[in-house]
Coordinates of C-alpha atoms in Angstrom, one line a residue:
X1 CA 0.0 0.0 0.0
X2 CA 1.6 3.4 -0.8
X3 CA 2.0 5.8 2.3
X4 CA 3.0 9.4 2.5
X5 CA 6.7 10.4 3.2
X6 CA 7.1 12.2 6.6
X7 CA 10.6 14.1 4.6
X8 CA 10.6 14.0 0.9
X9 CA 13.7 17.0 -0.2
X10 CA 16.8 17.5 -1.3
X11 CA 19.7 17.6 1.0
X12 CA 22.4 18.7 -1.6
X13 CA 22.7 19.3 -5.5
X14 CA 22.6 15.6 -6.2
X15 CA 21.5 14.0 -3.0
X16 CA 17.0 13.6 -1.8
X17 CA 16.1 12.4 1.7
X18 CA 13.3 10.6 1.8
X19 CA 11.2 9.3 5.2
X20 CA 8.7 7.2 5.8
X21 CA 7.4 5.1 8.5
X22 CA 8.0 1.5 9.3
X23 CA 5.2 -0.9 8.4
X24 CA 3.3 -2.1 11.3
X25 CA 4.4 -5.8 10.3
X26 CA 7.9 -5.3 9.8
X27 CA 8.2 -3.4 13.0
X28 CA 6.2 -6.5 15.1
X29 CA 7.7 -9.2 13.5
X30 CA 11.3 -7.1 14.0
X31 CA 12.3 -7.1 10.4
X32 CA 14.5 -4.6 10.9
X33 CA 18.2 -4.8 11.3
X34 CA 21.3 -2.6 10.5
X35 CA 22.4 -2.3 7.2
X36 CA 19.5 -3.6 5.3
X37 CA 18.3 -2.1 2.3
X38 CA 14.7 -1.4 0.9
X39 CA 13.1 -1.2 -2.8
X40 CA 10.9 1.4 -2.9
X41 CA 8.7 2.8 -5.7
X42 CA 7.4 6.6 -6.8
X43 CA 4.1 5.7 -8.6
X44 CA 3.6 9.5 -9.4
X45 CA 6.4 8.7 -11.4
X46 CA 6.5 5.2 -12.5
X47 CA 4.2 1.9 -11.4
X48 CA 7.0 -0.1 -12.8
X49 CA 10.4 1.6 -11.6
X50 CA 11.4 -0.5 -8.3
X51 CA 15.1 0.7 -6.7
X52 CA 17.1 -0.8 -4.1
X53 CA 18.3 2.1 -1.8
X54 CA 20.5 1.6 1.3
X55 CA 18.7 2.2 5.0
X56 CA 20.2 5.0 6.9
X57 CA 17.4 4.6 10.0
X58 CA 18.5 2.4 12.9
X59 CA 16.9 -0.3 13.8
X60 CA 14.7 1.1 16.7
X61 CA 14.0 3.8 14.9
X62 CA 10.1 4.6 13.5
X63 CA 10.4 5.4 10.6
X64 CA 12.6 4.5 7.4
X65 CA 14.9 6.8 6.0
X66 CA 17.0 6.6 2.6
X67 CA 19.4 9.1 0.8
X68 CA 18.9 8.7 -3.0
X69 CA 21.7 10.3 -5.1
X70 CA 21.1 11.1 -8.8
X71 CA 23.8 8.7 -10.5
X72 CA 21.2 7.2 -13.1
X73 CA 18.1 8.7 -15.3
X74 CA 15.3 7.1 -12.9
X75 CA 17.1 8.8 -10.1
X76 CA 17.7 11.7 -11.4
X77 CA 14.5 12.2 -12.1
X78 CA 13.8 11.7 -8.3
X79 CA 15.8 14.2 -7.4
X80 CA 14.0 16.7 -9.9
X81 CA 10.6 15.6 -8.3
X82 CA 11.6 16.3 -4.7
X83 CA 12.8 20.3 -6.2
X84 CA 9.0 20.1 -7.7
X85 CA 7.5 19.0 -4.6
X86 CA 9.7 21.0 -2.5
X87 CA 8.2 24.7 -4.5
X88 CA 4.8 23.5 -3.6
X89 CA 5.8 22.4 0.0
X90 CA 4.1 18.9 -0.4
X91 CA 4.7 15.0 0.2
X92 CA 4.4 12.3 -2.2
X93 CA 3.5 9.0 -2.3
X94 CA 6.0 5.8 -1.6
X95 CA 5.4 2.5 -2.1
X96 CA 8.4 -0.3 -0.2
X97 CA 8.9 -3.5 -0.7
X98 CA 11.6 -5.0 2.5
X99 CA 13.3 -4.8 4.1
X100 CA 16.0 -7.1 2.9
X101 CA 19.7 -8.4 3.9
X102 CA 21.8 -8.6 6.9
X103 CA 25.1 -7.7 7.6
X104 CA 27.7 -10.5 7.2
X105 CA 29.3 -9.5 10.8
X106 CA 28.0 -8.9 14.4
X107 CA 29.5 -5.9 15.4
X108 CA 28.6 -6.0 18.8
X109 CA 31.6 -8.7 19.5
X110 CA 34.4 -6.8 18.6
X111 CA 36.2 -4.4 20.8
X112 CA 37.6 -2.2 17.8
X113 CA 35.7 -1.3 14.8
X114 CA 36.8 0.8 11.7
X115 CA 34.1 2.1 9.8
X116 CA 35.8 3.3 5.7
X117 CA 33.2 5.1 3.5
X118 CA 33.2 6.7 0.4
X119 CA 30.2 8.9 -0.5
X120 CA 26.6 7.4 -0.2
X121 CA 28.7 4.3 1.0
X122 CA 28.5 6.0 4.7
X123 CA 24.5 5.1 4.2
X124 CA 24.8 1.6 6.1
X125 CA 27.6 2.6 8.0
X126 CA 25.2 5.7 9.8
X127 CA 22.8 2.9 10.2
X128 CA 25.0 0.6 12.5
X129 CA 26.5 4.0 13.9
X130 CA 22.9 4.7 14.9
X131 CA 22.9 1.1 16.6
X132 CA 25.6 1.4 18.5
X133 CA 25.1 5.1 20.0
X134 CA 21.4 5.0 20.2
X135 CA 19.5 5.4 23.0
X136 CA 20.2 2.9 26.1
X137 CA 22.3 1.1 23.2
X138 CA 25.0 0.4 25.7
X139 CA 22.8 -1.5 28.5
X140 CA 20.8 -3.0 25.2
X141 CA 23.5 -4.7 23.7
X142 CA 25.3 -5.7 26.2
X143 CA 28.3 -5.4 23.5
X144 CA 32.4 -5.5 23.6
X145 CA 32.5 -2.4 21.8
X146 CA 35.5 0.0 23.1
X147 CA 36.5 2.2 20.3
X148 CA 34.8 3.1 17.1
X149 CA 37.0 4.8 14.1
X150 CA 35.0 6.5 10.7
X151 CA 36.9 7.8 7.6
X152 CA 34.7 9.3 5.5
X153 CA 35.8 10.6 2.3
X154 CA 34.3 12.8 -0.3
X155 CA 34.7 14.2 -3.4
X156 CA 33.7 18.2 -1.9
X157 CA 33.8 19.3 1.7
X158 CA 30.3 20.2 1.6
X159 CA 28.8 17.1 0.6
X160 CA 29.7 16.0 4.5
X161 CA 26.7 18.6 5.4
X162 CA 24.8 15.3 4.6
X163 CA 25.1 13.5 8.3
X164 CA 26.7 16.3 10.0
X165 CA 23.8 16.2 12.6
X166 CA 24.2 12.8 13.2
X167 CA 27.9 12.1 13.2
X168 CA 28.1 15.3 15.9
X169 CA 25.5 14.3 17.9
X170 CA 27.4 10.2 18.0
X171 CA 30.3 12.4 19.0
X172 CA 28.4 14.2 21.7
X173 CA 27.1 10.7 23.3
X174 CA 30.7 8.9 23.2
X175 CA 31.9 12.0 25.2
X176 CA 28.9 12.3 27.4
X177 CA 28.4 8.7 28.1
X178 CA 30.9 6.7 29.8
X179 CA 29.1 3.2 28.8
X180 CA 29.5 4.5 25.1
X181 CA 32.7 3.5 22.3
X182 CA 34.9 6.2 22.1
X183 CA 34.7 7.4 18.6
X184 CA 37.0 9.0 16.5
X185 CA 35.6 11.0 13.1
X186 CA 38.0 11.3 9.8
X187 CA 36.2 13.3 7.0
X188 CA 38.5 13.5 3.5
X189 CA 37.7 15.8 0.7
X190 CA 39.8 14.7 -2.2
X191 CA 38.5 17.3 -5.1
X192 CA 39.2 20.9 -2.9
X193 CA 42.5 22.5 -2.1
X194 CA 40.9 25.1 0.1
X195 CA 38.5 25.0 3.2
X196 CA 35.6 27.3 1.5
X197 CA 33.6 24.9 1.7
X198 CA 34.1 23.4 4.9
X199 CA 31.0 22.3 7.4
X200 CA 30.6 24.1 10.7
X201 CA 31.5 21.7 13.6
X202 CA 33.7 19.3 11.6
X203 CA 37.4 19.1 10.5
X204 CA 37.8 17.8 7.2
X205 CA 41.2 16.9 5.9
X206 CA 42.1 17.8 2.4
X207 CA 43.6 14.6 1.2
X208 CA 43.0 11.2 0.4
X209 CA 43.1 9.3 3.9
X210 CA 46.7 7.3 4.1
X211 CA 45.4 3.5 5.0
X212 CA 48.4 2.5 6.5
X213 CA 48.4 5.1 8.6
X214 CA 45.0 4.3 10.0
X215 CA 45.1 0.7 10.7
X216 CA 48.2 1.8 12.5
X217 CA 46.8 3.9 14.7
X218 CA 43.6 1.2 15.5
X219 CA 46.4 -1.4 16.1
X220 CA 47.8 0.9 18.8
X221 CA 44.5 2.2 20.1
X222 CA 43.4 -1.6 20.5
X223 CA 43.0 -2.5 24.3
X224 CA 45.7 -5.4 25.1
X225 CA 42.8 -7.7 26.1
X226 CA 41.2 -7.3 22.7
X227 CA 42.1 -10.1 20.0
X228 CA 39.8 -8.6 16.8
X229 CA 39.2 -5.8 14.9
X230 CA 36.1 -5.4 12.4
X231 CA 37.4 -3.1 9.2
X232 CA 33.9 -2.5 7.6
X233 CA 34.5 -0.6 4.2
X234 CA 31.5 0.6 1.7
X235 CA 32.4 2.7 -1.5
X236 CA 34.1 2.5 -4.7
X237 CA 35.8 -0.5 -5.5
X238 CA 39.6 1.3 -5.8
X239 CA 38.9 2.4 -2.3
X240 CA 37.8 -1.3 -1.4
X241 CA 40.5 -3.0 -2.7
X242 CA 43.5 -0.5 -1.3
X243 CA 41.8 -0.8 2.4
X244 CA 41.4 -5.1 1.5
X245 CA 45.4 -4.9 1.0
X246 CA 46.4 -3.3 3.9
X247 CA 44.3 -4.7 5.9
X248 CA 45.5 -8.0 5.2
X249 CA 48.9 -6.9 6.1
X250 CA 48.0 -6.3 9.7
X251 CA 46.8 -10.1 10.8
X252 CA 48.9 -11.8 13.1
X253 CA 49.4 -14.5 15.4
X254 CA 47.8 -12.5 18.9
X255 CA 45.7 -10.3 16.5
X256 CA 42.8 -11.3 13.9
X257 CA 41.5 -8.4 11.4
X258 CA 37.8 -9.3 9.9
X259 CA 37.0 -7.5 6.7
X260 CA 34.4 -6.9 5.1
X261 CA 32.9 -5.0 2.2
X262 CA 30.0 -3.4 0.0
X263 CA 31.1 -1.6 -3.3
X264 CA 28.7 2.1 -3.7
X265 CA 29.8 4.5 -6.7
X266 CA 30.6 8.2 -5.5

């Protein structure tokens, strides 16, 4: 049955946030997990055009929410619909089939996890983040969690306008509460030379992140009692396959490195 978006707009040039809530089903039969993914369908635009899109919502969360960046003609022509919709301040209809998948991992066993993202690909990863530092998350998990690390990396400094709210207010919690992961927040623009575009709140390093460099500094971070660390990587596959390499490099007798991977386009 279609039902009416509670956010239907764009968030950026390319990029349209759409939410809608949860159906009563999937909620009671507790469907919903981290990292799952949804098709959903505009029928004001097309009864036939079904899309995978990545969940960004947690799973306690009410309501679903997906960012849908214009890389192909159906989803461009979302993103001209939500400026449409947006001049005469209205919603639209959605229909949503799922939601579907599951995360290869649990990432409530590891003590150390490294989150590696590259543009949309930070969907799933908010969606675990949201797990993790959501409310009572720390008494409801019961998890091994003591340190979280995210690069982020983008092709403009702006574009990390996208989760700024959420990835400050993660921040906030990990600071505020001592049962929370630390967490530590990388964001790489890799197509500026200058900070004129730069997001209030958030230091964003002008350079593509050195891998090496931060599986080093999770090694060290590691708590001595801690035997794993989860590397969880979502982007392009160039970005997938140099993280793969060096994090291969860093298993060792006392010290096993799980890695895992989804490949999103920029």
């Amino acid at each position: 049955m279609p039902r009416s978006t509670n956010v239907f707009r764009k968030v950026d040039d390319r990029t349209v946030h759409v939410q809608f809530a949860k159906g009563s089903l999937s909620k009671m039969l507790g469907r919903h997990k981290c990292g799952q993914y949804v098709f959903v369908n505009f029928p004001s635009l097309s009864l036939q055009e079904w899309h995978p899109f990545s969940i960004a919502s947690g799973p306690s969360d009410p309501h679903v929410d997906i960012y849908i960046k214009a890389l192909g003609d159906h989803t461009k022509k979302i993103v001209k619909y939500a400026e449409e919709c947006a001049a005469k301040n209205k919603q639209v209809k959605v229909r949503s089939d799922g939601p579907y998948g599951t995360l290869p991992f649990n990432h409530c066993r590891y003590g150390s996890i490294v989150f590696v993202a590259g543009g949309i690909g930070i969907t799933p990863v908010i969606s675990v983040l949201k797990d993790i530092y959501g409310a009572g998350s720390a008494k409801k998990h019961h998890h091994c969690i003591r340190n979280v690390s995210v690069v982020w990396i983008v092709p403009h400094a702006c574009e990390a306008s996208l989760f700024s709210t959420e990835l400050n207010s993660i921040h906030l919690k990990s600071l505020e509460d001592s049962l929370m992961p630390d967490f530590d927040l990388a964001i790489h623009a890799t197509r500026d030379t200058e900070d004129t575009n730069a997001i209030p709140g958030q230091q964003v390093v002008y350079s593509r992140p050195n891998f090496e460099s931060v599986m080093n500094q999770c090694v060290e971070k590691k708590p001595e009692d801690l035997r794993s660390i989860l590397v969880y990587a979502c982007g392009p596959g160039a970005m997938v396959n140099q993280l793969w390499d060096v994090t291969s490099r860093k298993n060792k007798k006392d010290l096993r490195v799980d890695f895992y991977h989804e490949t999103f386009e920029f």
